[in-house]
Coordinates of C-alpha atoms in Angstrom, one line a residue:
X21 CA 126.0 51.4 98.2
X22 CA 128.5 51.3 101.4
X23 CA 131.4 50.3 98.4
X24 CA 131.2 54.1 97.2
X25 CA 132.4 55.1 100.5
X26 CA 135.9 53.7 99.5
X27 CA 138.5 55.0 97.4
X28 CA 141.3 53.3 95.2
X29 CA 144.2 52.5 98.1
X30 CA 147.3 54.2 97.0
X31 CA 150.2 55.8 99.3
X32 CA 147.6 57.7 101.0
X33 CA 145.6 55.3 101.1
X34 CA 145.3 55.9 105.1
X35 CA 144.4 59.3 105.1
X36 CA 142.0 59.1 102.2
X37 CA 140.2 56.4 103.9
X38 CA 139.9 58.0 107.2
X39 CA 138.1 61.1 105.5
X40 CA 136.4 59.2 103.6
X41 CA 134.7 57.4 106.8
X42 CA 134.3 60.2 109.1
X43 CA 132.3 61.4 106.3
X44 CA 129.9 58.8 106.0
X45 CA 130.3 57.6 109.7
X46 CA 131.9 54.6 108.8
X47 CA 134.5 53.2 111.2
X48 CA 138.4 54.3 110.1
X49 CA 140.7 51.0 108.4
X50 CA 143.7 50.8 110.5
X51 CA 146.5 52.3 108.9
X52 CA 148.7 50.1 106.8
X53 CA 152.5 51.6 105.2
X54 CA 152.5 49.1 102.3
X55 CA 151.1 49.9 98.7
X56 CA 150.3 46.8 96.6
X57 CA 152.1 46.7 93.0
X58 CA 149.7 48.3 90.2
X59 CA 147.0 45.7 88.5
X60 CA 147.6 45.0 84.9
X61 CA 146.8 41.7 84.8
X62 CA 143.3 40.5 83.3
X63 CA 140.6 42.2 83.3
X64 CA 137.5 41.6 86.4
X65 CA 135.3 41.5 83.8
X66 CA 137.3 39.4 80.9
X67 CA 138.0 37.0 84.1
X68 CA 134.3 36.9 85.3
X69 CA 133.6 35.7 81.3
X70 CA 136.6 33.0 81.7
X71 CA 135.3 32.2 84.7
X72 CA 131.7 31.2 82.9
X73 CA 132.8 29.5 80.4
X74 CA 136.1 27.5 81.2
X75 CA 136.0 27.1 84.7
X76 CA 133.6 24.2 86.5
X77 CA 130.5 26.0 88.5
X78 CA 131.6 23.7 91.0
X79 CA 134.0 26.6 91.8
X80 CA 131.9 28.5 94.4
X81 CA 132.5 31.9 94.9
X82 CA 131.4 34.7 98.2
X83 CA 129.5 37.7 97.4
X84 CA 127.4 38.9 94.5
X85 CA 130.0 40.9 93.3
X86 CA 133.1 38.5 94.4
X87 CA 136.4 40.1 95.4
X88 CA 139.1 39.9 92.3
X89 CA 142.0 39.6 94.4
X90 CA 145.8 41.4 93.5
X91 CA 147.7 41.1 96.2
X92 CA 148.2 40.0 99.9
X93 CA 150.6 41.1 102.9
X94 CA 150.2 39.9 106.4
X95 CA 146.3 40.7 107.3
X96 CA 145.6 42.7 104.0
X97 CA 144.3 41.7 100.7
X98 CA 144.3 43.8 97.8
X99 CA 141.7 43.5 95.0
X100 CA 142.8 44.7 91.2
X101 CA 141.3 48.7 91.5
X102 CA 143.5 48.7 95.2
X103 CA 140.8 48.6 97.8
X104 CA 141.8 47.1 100.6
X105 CA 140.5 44.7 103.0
X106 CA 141.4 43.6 106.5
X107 CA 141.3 39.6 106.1
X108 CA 139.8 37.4 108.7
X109 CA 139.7 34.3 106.8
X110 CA 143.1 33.6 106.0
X111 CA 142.5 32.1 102.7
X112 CA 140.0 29.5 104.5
X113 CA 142.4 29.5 107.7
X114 CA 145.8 28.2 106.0
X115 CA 148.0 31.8 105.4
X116 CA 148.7 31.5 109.4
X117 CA 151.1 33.7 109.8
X118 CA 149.9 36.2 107.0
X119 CA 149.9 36.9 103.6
X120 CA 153.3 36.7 101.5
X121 CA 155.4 37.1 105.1
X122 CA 158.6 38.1 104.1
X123 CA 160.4 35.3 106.2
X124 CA 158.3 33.0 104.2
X125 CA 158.9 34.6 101.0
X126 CA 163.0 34.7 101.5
X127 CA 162.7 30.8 102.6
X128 CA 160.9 30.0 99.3
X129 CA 162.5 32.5 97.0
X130 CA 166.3 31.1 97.9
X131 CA 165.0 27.5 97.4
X132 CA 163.6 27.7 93.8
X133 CA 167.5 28.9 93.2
X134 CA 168.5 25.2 94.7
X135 CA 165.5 22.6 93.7
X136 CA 162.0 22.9 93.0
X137 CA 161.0 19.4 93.1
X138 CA 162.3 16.1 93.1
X139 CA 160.2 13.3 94.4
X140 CA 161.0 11.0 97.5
X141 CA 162.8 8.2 95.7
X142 CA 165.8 10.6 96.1
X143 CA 166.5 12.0 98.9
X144 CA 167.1 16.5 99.9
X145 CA 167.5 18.4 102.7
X146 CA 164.3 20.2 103.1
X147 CA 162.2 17.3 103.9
X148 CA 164.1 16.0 106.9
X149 CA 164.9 19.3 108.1
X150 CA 161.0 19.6 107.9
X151 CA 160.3 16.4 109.6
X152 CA 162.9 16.8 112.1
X153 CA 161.4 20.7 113.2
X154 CA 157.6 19.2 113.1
X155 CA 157.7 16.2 115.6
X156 CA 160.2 18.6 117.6
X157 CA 156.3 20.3 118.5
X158 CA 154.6 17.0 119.1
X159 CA 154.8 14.5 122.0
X160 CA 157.6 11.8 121.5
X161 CA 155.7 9.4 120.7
X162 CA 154.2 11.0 117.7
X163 CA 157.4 10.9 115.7
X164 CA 157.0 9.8 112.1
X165 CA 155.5 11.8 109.2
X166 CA 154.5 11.4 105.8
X167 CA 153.9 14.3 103.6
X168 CA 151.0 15.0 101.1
X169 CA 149.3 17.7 99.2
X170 CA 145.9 18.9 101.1
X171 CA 143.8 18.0 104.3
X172 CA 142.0 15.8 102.0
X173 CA 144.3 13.3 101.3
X174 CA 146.2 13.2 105.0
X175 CA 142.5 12.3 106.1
X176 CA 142.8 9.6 103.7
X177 CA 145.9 8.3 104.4
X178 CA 145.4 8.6 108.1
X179 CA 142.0 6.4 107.7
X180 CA 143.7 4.1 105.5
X181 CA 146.3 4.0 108.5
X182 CA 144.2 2.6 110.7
X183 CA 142.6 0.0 108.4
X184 CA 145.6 -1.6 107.6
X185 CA 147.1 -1.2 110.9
X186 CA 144.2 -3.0 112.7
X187 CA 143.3 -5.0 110.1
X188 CA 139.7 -3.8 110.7
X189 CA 137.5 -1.8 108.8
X190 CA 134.7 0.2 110.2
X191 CA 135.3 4.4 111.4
X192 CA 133.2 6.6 113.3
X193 CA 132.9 10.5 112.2
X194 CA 130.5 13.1 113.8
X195 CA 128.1 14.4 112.2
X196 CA 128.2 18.1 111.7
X197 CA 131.9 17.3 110.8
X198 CA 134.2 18.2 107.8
X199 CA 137.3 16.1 106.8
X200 CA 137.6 17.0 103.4
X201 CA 135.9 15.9 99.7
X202 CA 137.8 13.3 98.4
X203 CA 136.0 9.8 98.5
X204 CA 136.9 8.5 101.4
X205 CA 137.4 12.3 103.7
X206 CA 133.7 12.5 101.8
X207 CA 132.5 9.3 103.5
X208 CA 133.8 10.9 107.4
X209 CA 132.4 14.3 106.6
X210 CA 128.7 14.4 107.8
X211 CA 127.1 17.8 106.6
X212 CA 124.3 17.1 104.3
X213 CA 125.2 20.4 102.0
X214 CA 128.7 18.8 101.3
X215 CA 127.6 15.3 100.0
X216 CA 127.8 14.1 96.5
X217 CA 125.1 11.5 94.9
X218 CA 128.0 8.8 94.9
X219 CA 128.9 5.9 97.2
X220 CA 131.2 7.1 100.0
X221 CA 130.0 5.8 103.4
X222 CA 131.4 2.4 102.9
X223 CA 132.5 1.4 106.4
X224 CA 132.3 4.8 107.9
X225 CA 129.6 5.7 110.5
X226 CA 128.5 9.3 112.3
X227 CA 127.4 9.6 115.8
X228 CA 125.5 12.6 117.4
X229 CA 127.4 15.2 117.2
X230 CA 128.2 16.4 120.9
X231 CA 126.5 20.3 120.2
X232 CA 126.1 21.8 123.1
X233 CA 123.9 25.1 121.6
X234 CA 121.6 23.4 118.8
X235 CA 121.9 19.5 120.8
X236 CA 119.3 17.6 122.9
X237 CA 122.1 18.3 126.0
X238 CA 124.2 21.0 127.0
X239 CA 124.0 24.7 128.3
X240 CA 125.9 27.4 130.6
X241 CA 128.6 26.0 131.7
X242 CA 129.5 23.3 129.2
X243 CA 132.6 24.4 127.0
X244 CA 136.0 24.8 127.9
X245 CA 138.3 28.0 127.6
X246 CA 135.5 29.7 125.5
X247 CA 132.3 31.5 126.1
X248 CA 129.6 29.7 127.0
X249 CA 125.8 29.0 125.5
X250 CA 123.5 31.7 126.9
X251 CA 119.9 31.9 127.0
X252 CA 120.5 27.8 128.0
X253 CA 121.0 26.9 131.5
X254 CA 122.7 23.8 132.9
X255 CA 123.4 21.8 136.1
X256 CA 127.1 21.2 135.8
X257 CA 129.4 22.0 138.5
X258 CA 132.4 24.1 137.6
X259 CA 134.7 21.7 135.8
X260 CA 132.3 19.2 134.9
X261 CA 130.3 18.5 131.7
X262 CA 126.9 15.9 132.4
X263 CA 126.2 16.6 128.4
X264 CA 129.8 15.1 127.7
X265 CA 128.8 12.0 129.4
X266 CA 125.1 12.3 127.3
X267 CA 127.1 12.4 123.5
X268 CA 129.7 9.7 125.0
X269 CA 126.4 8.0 125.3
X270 CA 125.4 7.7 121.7
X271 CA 129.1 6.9 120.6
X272 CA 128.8 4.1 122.7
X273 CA 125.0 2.9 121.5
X274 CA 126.5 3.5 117.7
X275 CA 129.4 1.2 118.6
X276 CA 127.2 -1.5 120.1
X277 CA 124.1 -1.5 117.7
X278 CA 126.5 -0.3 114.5
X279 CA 129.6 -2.2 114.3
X280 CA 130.8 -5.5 114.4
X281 CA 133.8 -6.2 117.4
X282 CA 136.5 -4.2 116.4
X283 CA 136.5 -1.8 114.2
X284 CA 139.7 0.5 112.6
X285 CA 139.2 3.8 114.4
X286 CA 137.4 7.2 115.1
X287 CA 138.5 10.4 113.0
X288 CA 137.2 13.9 115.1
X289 CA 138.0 17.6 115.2
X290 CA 138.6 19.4 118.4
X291 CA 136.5 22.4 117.1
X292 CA 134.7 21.7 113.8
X293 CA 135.8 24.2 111.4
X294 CA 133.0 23.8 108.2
X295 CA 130.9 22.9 110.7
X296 CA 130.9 26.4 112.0
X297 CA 133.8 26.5 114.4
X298 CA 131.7 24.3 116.8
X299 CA 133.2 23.1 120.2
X300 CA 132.5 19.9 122.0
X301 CA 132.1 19.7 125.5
X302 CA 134.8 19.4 127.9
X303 CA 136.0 16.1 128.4
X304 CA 133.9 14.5 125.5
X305 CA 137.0 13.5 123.1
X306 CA 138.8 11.8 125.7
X307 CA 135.5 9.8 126.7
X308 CA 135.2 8.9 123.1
X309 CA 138.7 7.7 122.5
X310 CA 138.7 5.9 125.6
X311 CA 135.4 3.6 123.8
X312 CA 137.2 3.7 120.7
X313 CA 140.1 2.2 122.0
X314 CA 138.2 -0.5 124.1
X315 CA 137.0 -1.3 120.6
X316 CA 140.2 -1.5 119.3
X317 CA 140.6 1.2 117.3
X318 CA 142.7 3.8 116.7
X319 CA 142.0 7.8 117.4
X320 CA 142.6 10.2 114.4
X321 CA 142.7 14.1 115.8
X322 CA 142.3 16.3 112.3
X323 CA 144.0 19.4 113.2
X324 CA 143.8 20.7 109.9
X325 CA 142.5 24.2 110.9
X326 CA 143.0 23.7 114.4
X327 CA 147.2 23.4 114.5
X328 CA 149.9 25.1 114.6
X329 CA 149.2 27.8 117.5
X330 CA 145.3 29.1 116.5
X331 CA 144.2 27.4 119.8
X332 CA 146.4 30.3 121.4
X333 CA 146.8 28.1 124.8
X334 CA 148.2 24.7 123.2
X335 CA 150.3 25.0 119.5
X336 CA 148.2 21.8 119.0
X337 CA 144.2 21.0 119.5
X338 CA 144.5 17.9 121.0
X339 CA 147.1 19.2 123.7
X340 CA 143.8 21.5 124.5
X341 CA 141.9 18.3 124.4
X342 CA 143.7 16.9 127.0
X343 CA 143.9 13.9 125.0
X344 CA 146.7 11.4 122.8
X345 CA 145.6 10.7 119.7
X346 CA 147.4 8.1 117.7
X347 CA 147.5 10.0 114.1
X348 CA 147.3 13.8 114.0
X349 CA 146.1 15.1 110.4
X350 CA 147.5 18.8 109.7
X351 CA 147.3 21.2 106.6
X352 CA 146.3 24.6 105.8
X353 CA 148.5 26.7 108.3
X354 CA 151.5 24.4 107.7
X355 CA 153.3 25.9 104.8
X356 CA 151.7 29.3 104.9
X357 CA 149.1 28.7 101.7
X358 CA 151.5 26.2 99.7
X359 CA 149.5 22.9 98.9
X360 CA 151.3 20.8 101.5
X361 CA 149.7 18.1 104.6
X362 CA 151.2 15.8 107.1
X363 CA 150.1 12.5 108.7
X364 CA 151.9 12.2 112.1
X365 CA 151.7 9.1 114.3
X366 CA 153.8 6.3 115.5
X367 CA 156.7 4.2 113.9
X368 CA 154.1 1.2 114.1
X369 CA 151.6 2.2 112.5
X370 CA 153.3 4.4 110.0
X371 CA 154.7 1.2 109.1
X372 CA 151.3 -0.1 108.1
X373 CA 151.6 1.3 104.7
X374 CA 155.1 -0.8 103.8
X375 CA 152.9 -3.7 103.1
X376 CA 152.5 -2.2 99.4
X377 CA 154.3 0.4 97.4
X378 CA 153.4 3.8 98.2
X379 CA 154.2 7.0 96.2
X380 CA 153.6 10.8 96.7
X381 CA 154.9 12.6 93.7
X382 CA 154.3 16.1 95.5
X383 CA 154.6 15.3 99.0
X384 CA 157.5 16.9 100.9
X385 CA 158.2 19.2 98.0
X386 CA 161.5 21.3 98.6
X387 CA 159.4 24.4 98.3
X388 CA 156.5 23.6 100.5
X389 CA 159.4 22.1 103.0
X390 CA 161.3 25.2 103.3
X391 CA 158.1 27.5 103.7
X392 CA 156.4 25.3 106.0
X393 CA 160.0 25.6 108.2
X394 CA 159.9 29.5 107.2
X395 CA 156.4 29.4 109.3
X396 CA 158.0 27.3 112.5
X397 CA 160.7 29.9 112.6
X398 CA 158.4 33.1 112.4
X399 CA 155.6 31.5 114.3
X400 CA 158.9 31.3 117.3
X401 CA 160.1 34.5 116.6
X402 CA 156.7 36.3 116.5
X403 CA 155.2 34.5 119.5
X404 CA 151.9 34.2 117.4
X405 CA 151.1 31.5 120.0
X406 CA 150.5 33.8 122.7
X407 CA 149.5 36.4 120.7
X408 CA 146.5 34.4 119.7
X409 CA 146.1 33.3 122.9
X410 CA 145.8 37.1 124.2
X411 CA 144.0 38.5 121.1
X412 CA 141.4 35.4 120.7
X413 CA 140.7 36.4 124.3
X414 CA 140.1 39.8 123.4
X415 CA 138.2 39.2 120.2
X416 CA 135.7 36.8 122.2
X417 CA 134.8 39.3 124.7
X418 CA 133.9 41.9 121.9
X419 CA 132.3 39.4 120.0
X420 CA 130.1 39.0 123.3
X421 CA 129.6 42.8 123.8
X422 CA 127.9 42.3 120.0
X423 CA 126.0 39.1 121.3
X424 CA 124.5 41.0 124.3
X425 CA 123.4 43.8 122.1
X426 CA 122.2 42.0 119.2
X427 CA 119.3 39.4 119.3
X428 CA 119.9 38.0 116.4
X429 CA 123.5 36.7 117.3
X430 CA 122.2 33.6 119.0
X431 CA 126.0 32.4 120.0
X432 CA 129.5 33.3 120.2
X433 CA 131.9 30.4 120.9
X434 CA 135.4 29.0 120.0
X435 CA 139.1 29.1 121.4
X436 CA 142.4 31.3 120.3
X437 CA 141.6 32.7 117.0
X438 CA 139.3 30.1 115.4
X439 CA 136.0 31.7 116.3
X440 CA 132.3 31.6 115.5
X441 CA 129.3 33.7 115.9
X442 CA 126.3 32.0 115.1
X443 CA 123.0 33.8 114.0
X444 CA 119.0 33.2 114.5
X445 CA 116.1 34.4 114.3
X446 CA 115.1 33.6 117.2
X447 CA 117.2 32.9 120.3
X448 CA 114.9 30.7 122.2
X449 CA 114.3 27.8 119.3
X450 CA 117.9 28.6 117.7
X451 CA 116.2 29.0 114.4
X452 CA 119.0 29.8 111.9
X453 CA 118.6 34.0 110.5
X454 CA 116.8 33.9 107.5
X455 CA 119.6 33.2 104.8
X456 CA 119.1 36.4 102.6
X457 CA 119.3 38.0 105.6
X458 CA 122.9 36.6 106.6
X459 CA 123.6 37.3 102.9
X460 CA 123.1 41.2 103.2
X461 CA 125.4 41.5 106.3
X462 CA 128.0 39.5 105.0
X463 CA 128.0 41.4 101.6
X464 CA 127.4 45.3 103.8
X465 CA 131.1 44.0 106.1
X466 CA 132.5 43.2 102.8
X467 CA 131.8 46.2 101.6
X468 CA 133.0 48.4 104.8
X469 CA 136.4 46.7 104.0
X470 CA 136.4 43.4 106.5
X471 CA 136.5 39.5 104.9
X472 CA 135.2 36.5 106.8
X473 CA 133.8 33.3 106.2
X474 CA 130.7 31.4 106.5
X475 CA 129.9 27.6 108.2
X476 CA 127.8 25.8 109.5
X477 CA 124.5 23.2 108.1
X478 CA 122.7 26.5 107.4
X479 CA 125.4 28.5 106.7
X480 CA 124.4 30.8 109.3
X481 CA 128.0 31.3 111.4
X482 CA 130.4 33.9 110.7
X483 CA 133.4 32.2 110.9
X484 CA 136.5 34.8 112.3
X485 CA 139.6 32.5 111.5
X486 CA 142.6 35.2 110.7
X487 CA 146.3 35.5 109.7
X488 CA 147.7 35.4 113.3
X489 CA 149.5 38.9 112.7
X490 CA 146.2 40.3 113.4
X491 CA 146.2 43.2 115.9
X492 CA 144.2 44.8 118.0
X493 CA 143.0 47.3 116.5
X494 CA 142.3 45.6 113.9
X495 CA 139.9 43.6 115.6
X496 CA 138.7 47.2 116.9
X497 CA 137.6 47.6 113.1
X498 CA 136.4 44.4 112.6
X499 CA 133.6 44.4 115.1
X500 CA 132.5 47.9 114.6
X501 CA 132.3 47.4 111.1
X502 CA 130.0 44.2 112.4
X503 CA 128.3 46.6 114.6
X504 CA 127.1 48.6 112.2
X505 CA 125.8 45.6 109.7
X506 CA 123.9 44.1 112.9
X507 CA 122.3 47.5 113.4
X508 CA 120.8 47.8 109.8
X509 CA 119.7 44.2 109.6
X510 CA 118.3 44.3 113.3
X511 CA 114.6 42.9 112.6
X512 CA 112.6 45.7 114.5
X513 CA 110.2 44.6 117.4

């Protein structure tokens, strides 16, 4: 097993690892000066039992042999023997500026001395400082926001916006999207693999999904600020996208065969996280919201993996867009892994929700407010922007490099440091890799140290979302780690 070629991280855990891989030819873990806290909590084993028997198998979990996490900092987990692993994931893209960062951890630490919670019938500090920092990122006219708990519920709220702003009722998703798994985020998302037996698609229509590598349109020279589909030529000039123009198409046949006048609005993501960090063509959003709005309806932009500086060139998606939503949905990166989202729009619709009472008990918590204002500062301070601007860059070209060696990597694609590589069989068809397949490179990186995620219908894109603290050489690692999984599971001509 590649596991036995690691030994239990300790002080020297740096050197030990380095012999360790020159022994076995196994690419050397960048160093790292910190030593996690012994483990003497419970037990993998007591916890795998727990886990059986009091916890709901809903709770899905990677690998056959899942990783019993100890301790993070910045780009580094920690499992309970002391191995570590270089993070790419970033807990599911929300610890965005790393793993317990110190700034973070001072913010939150000095406020549980203050106030850990008080609802919003009273008023503290830490919530309009918060609200006062966030819209100082956004466009003016985006300048009211209400607090909640997850992505989940802003997509709610932000839907439920534009109901009762309009008055009407009907919103269009894309398929192949992910907004979330509550009811109504359930009814918007449109990946088969994440739907319950259970009503949720009342009032809420998909469109084609505007794919560009696995859709009936779309090729070399469609997506914007990313590499581009090979193996799948196209006719569009430089700057132009015809397949935009195709997809705008089939909004616009949903919205005349599918709905009744007006409708309430149109919920998207920039690049579809779940979906397997897929991009849309250039110029497609702001061809959608301009039929949207035509139909009256307003335009939600979920930025909840997309935000707060992972697009490297803009802090926000839909500034990459080149668009102007009305409601902007965030999460995930906003407080650094504390269970905190935001709906952001304008003081008239906003106001759409004063025409009942409305309560969050958690949202705008003291302690989520002062670590999600911890991440503003060190995300300035750090200039992670630009950093994942450089090192997305960077990680996209080696990501190619591994394309253009590898048949079975069908497509490498995405913006900043929200990137995908997707994987077939067959290049030519785009038939998705066998799935045991997948499952043995996944678990072989996992095992040379490196943690990423999986997306897509057929879960067959490694999704390369991490803390933005990541470094080059780091990312070094990373892909020859990846190198070496791709070589052993290479089917042989």
């Amino acid at each position: 097993m590649l596991a036995g070629a690691f030994r239990r991280i300790t002080k020297t855990a740096a050197s030990a690892f380095s012999t360790t891989a020159a022994a076995t030819n196994l690419p050397q873990m960048p160093p790292c000066d910190f030593t996690p806290k012994p483990f003497d909590g419970m037990s993998k084993a007591r916890a795998k039992e727990v886990r059986a028997t009091h916890l709901s198998p809903a709770m899905l979990t990677f690998y056959k042999d899942p990783v019993y996490v100890h301790q993070g900092h910045k780009q580094w987990l920690f499992d309970s023997d002391g191995k570590r692993y270089l993070d790419l994931f970033a807990g599911i893209v929300t610890v965005g500026v790393g793993h317990c960062h110190p700034t973070v951890l001072k913010a939150v630490v000095d406020q549980q001395e203050t106030l850990w919670h008080t609802t919003n019938i009273y008023m503290h500090p830490k919530i309009h400082e918060y609200a006062e920092r966030l819209t100082a990122t956004l466009p003016d006219y985006l300048d009211v926001v209400y607090l909640v708990n997850s992505g989940s519920e802003a997509n709610d709220l932000a839907m439920a916006m534009a109901r009762l702003y309009t008055g009407k009722y009907d919103i269009v998703s894309l398929r192949n999207a992910y907004h979330g798994l509550s009811t109504f985020a359930m009814g918007a998302t449109s990946l088969g693999n994440w739907m319950q037996q259970m009503p949720t698609r009342n009032g809420l229509l998909q469109s084609m999904n505007a794919d560009v590598y696995r859709g009936p349109w779309g090729g070399s020279n469609c997506r914007e600020e990313s590499s581009q589909v090979v193996d799948r030529t196209c006719d569009c000039s430089p700057g132009e996208c015809k397949a935009s123009d195709m997809y705008a198409g089939q909004l616009e046949d949903v919205l005349k065969h599918c709905t009744p006048k007006k409708i309430a609005g149109f919920i998207v993501e920039y690049i579809q996280g779940v979906g397997g960090c897929m991009q849309l063509p250039r110029g497609f959003i702001s061809k959608a919201f301009e039929l949207i709005r035509a139909k009256g309806g307003l335009c939600i932009l979920d930025e909840v993996q997309t935000g707060f500086g992972r697009m490297g060139t803009h802090f926000w998606g839909f500034e990459a867009a080149g668009c102007q939503p009305d409601i902007i949905v965030m999460a995930k990166s906003i407080a650094n892994g504390f269970p905190m989202g935001a709906v952001v729009t304008r003081k008239e619709i906003a106001a759409s929700l004063t025409s009942a009472l409305h309560l969050n008990t958690f949202g705008g918590n003291p302690m989520a407010c002062a670590a999600a204002t911890a991440v503003l500062d060190v995300m300035e301070e750090e200039k992670l922007q630009s950093h994942a601007l450089d090192l997305g860059r960077y990680t996209l070209r080696k990501m190619e490099e591994l394309r253009d060696k590898y048949p079975i990597i069908g497509d490498v694609r995405g913006r900043g440091l929200m990137l995908g590589m997707e994987l077939v069989s067959d290049r030519e068809t785009r038939t998705p890799l066998a799935p045991e397949i997948v499952a043995n490179i996944f678990e072989d990186c996992k095992d040379m140290g490196i943690l990423f995620g999986k997306g897509g219908l057929y879960g067959s894109c490694f999704r390369i979302k991490p803390p933005l603290c990541v470094t080059k050489e780091d990312i070094d690692f990373a892909m020859a780690v990846m190198d070496i999984a791709f070589q052993k599971h290479q089917p042989q001509a």
